[in-house]
XYZ file of C-alpha atoms in Angstrom:
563
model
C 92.681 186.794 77.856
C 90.989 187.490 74.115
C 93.951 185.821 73.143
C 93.578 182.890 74.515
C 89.915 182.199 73.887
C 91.046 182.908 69.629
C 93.107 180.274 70.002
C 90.964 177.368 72.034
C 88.306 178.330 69.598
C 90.829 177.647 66.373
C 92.174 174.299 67.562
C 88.824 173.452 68.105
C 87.291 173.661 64.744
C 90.593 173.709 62.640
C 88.671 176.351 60.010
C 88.888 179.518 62.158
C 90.100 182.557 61.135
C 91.862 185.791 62.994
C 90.022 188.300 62.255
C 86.117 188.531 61.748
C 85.494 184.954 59.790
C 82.812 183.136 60.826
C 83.597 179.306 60.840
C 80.213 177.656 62.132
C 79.754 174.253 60.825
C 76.896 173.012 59.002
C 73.372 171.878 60.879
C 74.440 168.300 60.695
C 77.989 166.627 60.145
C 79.251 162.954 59.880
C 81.834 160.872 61.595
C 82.159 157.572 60.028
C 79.106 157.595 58.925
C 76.716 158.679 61.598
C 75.227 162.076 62.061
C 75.571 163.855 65.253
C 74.342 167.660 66.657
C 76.137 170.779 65.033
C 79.100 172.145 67.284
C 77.947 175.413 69.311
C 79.042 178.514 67.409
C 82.817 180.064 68.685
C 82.332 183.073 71.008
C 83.959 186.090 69.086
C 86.386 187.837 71.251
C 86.069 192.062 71.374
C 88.172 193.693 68.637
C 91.015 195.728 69.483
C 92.961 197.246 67.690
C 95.900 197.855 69.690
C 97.051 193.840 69.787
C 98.671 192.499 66.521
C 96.401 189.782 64.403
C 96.753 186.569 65.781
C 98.436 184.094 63.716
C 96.602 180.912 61.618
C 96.299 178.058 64.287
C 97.979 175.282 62.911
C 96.409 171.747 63.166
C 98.689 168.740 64.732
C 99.169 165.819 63.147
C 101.070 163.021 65.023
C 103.768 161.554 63.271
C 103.334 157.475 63.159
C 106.614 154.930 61.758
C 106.071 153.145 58.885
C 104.588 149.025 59.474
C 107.531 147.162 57.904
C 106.256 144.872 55.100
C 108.228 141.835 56.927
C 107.994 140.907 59.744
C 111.064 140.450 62.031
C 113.011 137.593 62.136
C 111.923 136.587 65.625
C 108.127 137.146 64.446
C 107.334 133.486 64.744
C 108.327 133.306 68.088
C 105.989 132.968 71.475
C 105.235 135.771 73.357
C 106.615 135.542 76.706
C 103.478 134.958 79.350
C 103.101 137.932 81.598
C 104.706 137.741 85.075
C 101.928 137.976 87.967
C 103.316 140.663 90.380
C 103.583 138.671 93.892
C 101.949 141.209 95.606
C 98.372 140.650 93.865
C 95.852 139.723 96.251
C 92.426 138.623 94.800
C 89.631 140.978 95.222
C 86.965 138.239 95.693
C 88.644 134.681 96.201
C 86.298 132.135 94.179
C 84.189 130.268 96.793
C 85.155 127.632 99.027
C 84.870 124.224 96.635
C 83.981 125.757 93.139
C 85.647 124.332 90.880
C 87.802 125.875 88.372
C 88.056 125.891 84.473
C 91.113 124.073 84.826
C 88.860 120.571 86.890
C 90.593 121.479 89.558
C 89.303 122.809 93.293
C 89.648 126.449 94.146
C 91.593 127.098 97.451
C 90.210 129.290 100.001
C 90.421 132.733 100.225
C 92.465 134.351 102.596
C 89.595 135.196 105.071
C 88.291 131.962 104.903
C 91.864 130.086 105.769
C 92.094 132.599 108.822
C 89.272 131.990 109.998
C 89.512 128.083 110.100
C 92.708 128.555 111.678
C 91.143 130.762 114.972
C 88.984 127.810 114.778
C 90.992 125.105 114.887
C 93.530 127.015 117.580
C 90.479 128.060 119.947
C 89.526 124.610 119.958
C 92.939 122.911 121.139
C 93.653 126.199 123.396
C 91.973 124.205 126.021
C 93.258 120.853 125.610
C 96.369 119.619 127.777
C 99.338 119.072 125.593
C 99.128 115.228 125.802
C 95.056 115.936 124.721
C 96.778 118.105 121.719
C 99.746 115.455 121.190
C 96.782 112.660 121.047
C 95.155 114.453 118.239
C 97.370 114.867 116.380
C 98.784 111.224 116.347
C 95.007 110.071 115.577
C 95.304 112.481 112.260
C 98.781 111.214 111.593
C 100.359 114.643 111.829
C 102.964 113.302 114.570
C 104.211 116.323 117.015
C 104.902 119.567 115.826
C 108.251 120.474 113.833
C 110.550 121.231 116.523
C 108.153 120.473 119.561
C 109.407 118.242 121.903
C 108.302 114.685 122.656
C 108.847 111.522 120.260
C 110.764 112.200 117.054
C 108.194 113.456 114.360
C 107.127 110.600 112.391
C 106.719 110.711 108.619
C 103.428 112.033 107.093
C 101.319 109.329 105.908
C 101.024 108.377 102.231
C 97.888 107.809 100.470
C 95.484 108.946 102.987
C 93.195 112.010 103.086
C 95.400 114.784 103.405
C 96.850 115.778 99.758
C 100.351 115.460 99.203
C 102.421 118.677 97.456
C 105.571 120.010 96.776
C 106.123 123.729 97.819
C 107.695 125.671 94.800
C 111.421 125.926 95.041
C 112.757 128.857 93.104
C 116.369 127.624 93.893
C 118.363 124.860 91.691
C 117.422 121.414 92.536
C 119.609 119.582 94.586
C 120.863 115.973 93.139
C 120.248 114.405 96.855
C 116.507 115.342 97.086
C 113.646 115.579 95.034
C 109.590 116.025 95.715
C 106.809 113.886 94.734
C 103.406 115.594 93.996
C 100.279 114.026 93.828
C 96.507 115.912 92.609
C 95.176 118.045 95.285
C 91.570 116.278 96.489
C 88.506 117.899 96.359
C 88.301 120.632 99.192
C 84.931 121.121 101.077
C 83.542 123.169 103.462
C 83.872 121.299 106.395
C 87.846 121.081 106.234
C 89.994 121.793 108.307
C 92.807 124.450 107.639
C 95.160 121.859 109.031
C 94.326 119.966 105.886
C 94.411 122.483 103.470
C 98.030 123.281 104.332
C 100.238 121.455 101.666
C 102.970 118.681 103.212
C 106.403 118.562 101.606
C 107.917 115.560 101.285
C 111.297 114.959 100.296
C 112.412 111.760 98.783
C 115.863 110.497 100.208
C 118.178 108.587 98.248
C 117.496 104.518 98.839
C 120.156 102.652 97.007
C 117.785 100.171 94.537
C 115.318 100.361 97.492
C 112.174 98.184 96.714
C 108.813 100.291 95.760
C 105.182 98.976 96.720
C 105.358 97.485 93.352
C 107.367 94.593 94.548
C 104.736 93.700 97.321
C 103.024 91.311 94.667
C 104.763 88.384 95.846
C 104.056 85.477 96.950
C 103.905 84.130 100.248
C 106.437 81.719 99.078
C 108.634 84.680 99.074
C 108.017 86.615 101.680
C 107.212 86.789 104.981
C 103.304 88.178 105.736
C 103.461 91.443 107.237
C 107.692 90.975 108.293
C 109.923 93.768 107.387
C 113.765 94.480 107.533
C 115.270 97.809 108.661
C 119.025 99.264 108.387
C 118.747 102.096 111.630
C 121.554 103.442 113.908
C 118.953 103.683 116.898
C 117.094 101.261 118.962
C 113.997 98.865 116.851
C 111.669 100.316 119.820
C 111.840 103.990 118.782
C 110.922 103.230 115.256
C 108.216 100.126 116.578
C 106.561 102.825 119.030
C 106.216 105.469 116.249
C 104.555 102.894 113.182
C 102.873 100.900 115.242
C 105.262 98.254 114.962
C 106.366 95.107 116.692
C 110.640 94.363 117.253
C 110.895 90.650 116.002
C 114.763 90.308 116.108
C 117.746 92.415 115.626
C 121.729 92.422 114.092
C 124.577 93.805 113.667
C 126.414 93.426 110.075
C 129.851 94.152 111.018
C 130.857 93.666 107.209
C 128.508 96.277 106.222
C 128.195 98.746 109.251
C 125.113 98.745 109.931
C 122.446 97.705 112.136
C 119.488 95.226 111.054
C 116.049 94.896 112.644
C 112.987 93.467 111.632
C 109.827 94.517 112.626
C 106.529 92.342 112.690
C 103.503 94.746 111.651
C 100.936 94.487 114.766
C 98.244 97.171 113.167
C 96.016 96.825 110.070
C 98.177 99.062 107.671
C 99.563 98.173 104.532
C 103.097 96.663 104.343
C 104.320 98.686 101.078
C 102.978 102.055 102.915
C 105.112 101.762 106.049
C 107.862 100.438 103.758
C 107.290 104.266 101.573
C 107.178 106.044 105.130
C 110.572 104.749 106.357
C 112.190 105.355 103.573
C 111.148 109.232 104.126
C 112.541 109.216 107.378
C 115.854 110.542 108.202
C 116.236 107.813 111.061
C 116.217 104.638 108.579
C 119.000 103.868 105.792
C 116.917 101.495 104.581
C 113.486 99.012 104.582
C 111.950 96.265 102.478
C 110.061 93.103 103.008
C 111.886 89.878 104.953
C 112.300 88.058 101.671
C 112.564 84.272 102.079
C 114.934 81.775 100.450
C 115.140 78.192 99.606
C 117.692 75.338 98.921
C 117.960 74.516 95.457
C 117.078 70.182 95.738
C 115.419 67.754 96.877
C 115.463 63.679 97.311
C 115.134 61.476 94.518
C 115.987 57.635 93.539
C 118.420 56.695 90.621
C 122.203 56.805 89.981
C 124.701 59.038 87.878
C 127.960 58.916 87.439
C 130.125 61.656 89.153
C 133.126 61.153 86.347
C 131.844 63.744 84.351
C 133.699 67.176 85.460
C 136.882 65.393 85.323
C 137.530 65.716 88.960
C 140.170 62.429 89.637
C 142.655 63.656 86.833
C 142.199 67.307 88.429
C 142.802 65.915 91.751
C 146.396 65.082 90.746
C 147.021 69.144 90.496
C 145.365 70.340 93.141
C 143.003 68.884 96.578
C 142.166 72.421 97.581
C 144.992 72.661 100.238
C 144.785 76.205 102.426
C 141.383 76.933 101.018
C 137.908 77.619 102.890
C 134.546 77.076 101.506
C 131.488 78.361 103.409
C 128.591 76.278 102.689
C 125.087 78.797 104.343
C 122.476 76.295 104.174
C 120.585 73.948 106.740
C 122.494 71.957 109.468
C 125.435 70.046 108.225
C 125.294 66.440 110.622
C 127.875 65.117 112.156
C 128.958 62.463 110.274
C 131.391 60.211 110.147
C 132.356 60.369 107.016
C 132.911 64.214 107.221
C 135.323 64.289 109.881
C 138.793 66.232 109.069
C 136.176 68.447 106.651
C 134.186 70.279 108.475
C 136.414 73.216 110.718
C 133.587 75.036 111.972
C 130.375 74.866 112.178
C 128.132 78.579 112.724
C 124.505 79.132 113.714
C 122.427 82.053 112.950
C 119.405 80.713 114.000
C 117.263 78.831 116.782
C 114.962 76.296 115.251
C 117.560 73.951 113.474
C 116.459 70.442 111.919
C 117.373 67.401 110.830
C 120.328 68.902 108.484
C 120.132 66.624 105.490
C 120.336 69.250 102.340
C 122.972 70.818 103.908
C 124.685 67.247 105.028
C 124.583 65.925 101.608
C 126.039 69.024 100.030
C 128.812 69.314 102.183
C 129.842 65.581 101.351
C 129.456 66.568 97.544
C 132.178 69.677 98.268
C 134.640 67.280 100.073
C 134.496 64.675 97.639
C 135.598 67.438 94.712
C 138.261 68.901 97.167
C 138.991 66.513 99.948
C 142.055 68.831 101.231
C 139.447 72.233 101.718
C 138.291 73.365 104.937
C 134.132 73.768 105.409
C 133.072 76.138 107.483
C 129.406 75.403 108.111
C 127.105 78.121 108.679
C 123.550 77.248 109.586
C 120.922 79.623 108.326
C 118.506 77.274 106.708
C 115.687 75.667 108.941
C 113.964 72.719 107.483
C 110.592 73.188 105.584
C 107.730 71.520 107.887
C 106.145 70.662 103.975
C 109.145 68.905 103.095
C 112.192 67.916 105.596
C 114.912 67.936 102.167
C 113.920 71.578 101.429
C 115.429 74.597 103.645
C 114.090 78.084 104.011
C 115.508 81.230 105.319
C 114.891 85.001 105.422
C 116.545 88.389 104.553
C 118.112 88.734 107.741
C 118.885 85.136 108.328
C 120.463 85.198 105.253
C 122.591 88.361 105.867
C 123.725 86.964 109.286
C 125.364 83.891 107.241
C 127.361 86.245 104.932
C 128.250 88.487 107.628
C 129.786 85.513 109.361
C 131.493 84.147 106.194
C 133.227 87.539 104.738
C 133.940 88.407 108.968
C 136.443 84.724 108.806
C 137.714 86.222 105.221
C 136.806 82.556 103.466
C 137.654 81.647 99.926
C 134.670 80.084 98.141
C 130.775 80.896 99.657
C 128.522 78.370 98.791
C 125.004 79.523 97.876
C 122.872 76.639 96.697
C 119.360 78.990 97.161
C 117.463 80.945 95.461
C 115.029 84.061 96.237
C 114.286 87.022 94.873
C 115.868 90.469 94.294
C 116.948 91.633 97.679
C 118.797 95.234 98.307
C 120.443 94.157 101.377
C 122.053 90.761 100.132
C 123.096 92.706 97.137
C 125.298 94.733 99.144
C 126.694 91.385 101.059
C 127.399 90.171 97.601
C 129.076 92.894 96.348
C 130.904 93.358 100.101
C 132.049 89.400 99.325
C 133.220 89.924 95.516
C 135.328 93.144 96.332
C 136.942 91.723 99.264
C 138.308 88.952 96.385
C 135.880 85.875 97.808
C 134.237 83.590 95.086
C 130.975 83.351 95.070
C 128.842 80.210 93.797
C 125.429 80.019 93.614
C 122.809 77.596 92.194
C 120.693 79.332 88.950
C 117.419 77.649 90.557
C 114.788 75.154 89.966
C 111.660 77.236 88.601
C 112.195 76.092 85.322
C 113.779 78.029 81.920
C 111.583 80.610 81.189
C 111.450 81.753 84.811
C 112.784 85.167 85.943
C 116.154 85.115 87.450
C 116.202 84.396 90.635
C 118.898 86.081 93.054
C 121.711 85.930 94.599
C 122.389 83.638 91.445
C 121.685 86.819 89.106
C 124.071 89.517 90.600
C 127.003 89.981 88.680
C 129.854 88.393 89.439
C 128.259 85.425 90.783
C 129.135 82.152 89.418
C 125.607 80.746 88.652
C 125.406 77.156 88.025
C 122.395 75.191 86.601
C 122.494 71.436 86.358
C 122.273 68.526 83.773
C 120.978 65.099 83.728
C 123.012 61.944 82.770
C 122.626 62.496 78.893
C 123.863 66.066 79.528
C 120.444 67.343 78.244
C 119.744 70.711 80.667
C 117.868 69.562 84.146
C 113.875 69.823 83.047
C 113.328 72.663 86.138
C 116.895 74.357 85.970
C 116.693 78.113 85.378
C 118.631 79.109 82.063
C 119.327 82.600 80.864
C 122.495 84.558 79.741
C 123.340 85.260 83.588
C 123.754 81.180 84.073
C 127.562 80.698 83.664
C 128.240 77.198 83.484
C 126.266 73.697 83.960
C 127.168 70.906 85.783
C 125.597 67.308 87.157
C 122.574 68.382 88.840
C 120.115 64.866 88.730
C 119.968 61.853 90.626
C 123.413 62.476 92.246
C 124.894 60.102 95.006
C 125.492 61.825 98.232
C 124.900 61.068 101.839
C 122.191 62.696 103.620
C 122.410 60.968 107.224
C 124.582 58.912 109.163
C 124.911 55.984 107.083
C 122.288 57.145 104.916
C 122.936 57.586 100.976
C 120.483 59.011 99.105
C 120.244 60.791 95.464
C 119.721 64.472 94.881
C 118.771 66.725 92.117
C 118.526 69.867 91.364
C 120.770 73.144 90.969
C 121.699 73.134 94.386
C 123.609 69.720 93.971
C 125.069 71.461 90.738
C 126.643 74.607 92.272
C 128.194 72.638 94.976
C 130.251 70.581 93.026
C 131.190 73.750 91.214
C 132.737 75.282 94.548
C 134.333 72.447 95.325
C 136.382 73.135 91.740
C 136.415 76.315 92.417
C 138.628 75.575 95.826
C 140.883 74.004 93.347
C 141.491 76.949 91.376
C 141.680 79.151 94.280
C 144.595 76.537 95.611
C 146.612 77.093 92.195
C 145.647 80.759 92.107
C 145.146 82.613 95.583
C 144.263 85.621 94.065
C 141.662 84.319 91.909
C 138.418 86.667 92.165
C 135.291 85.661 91.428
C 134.651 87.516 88.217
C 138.302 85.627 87.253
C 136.889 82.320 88.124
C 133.337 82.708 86.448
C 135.299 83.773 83.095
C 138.203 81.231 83.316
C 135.094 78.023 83.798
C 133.371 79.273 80.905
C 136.254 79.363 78.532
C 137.279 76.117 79.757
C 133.601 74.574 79.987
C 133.129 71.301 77.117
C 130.036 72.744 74.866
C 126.770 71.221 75.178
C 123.987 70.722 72.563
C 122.086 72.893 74.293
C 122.512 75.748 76.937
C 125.497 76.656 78.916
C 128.851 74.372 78.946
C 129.957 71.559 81.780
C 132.394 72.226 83.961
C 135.451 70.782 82.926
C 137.803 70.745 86.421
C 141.408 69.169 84.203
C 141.236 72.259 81.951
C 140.161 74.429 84.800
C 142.346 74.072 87.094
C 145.389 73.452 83.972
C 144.212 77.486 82.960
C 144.429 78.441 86.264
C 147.672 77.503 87.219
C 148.974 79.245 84.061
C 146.682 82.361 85.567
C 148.632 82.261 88.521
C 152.331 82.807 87.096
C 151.532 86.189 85.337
């Protein structure tokens, strides 16, 4: 026991000695600087002589590396941010609606978030389950995940409740994605209901339209009029977004099913637009576009000897070949008898015909041996009887019905704008080898290009006046492919009634009437063929694209043919 007590003592002061020294330190020592009370004196053990001396304590000194001069080579590299453990639980969550360093709102501690959820369950615990299904519909939540009842409607976008993504640790998947959106300010009279984050996933929409295209016109779209591609009946979808069924379809050429819905509540059209394109149900929504015929009635003459058409007439009439013309009413004239085969109508509220009536004349004077099938999708403008206008699903109808009878040439002498769902008919049409004219139309030549002219692969045709100077309202632009007589054309327009047209829409009808030419000497002509083969054989103009030229057209494609 003495022992131990010498050798406490020496480790203590580092000075002691064995046997009989005295080591007390002085009254008053430093440490860095500043004086503090002397240590108490060791406690000398007894002597005895029967133990051997104790040996010198020795004092320990820890051994510490050398700092390299250098520093490593991965010196200038970030340290790594620590890793929160996922079992930390805040101590003391930050209040309800404080608001962090960061601008943001703190969330709710875990006590708090509990509680408002005994709340909000003691309070529907004695509601019936319609009472509980009611509520929830008012706050847009839709039935429960799973529940039974109607199928759970989409949550709503740009309301009050904030919109999240919930943290996926695994890879991201190519099919979905998340939008986010800033968390609002939380207060204290939320509900947990609210606070509870809402995933949702953004399906794939092939070039589906975005809010952002809702800045047109009425000219260009129908107020509050939507189209929808779904598998399932328009009254399941109308019941669920407060929607009205204005008409329905089915695109055979396509597969799919087309309704259009008439919006009956005060919501925003781009919102429910958004929500359907969340929902599983719908392959696709976007606005009931409208189109219009590319002409209109004027007073003048021009001579039609300027594609060349009588010495390409000795080659080819356009024998075996059908041209569908989708515009207004074509009348029954006398004059058009042997031309038109069939005539098709896709919609109730006809008119008096005469846009599509003097185009059709224009396409059997080109090729007098071509069949026209007729398809009426075009009602007459009550601001002007020459004009026609149509919608999205109008429109879609007519195409359905001309790729269904596997045509040769469609006629397309309208304009609109960019429309998802007659893109697809387009490129449906163009793949299954059908040529595709369409006028360029008549908003002048620094408009934007207007559709279905601007899809590729379309032949787009803009006009010309008699000095072959480009038509004053004709759109221009590198998708226009050729140019052809577009003002103050001869045509009839009523029985016995001749009249002179203008515009683009006169234009790309005489173009498919050479194009049923070329189709005669080539069957397999496609319409990427025939839009490349009219170019290089167009005469150059002074200024924008060339003029048809139907003798070297139809010479070129005969020589297309025999390879």
């Amino acid at each position: 026991m003495g022992l131990i007590c010498v050798v406490v003592a020496a480790l203590g002061s580092g000075e002691a000695k064995a046997e009989g020294v005295d080591a007390r330190p002085t009254d008053a020592m430093q440490i860095n600087g500043a004086p503090r009370l002397a240590a108490p004196a060791p406690v000398r053990p007894p002597s005895r002589p029967d133990l051997p001396p104790a040996p010198r304590a020795t004092p320990i000194t820890p051994t510490i590396p050398a700092v390299p001069s250098t520093p490593p080579p991965n010196a200038s590299l970030p340290r790594p941010a620590p890793v929160p453990s996922p079992f930390f639980v805040p101590i003391k969550p930050p209040p309800l609606g404080e608001a962090t360093s960061g601008g943001d709102t703190a969330e709710p501690g875990h006590r708090d978030v509990r509680r408002k959820r005994r709340e909000h369950s003691d309070g529907d615990r004695h509601q019936s389950r319609r009472e509980r299904w009611e509520a929830r519909k008012a706050r847009g939540d839709g039935p429960k995940k799973g529940g039974r009842g109607d199928p759970v409607p989409p949550p709503s976008v740009g309301g009050d409740r904030p919109v999240t993504s919930a943290p996926d640790t695994s890879a991201p998947s190519p099919a979905t994605t998340a939008t986010t959106t800033a968390s609002p300010k939380v207060s204290a009279s939320t509900k947990a209901a609210d606070l509870a984050p809402i995933v949702q996933p953004v399906m794939p929409r092939p070039s589906a339209p975005s809010a952002a295209m809702l800045g047109l016109t009425t000219r260009e779209m129908v107020v509050n009029q939507l189209v929808a591609i779904v598998p399932i009946s328009g009254a399941d979808l109308a019941k669920d977004y407060g929607l009205a069924v204005d008409d329905e379809a089915t695109i055979r050429s396509l597969g799919v099913r087309l309704v259009t819905f008439t919006v009956i509540r005060p919501r925003g059209l781009g919102d429910i637009i958004d929500q359907m394109g969340l929902d599983s149900r719908v392959q696709g929504a976007q606005p009931n576009f409208r189109y219009r015929t590319s002409s209109s009635a004027t007073a003048g003459a021009y001579p039609q000897n300027r594609l060349r058409i009588e010495p390409a007439l000795g080659m080819a009439f356009g024998a075996g070949v059908t041209v569908a013309l989708i515009d207004t009413r074509v009348a029954e004239l006398s004059t058009l008898v042997g031309h038109v085969a069939e005539r098709v109508s896709v919609i109730s509220n006809g008119g008096r015909g005469r846009h599509g009536t003097a185009l059709a004349g224009l396409i059997a004077d080109v090729a007098p041996a071509a069949r026209l099938l007729s398809i009426e999708a075009f009602a007459d403008d009550p601001s002007d009887p020459d004009t026609g206008v149509s919608t999205t699903l109008n429109l879609a109808r007519a195409l359905d019905a001309a790729i269904d009878r596997k045509v040769d040439v469609i006629n397309l002498s309208v304009a609109g704008p960019r429309d998802p769902l007659i893109g697809r008919l387009i490129r449906q049409a163009l793949s299954k080898g059908i040529v595709v004219v369409a006028a360029a139309g008549n908003d002048g030549p620094d408009a934007p290009a207007r559709f279905p002219a601007a899809y590729d692969g379309v032949v787009a045709v803009t006009a010309t006046d008699s000095r072959d100077r480009p038509y004053a309202a004709g759109a221009q632009g590198p998708h226009v492919a050729v140019a052809a007589p577009g003002v103050d054309v001869r045509a009839t327009v009523a029985e016995g009634v001749v009249g002179y047209v203008t515009g683009t829409s006169v234009a790309a009808a005489q173009v498919s009437g050479v194009a049923a030419l070329l189709r005669e000497r080539a069957p397999r002509l496609g319409s990427r063929e025939a839009r490349r083969l009219l170019k290089e054989t167009a005469s150059p103009l002074a200024e924008g694209p060339g003029m048809v030229d139907a003798l070297a057209a139809v010479s070129k494609a005969t020589a297309f043919a025999g390879r």
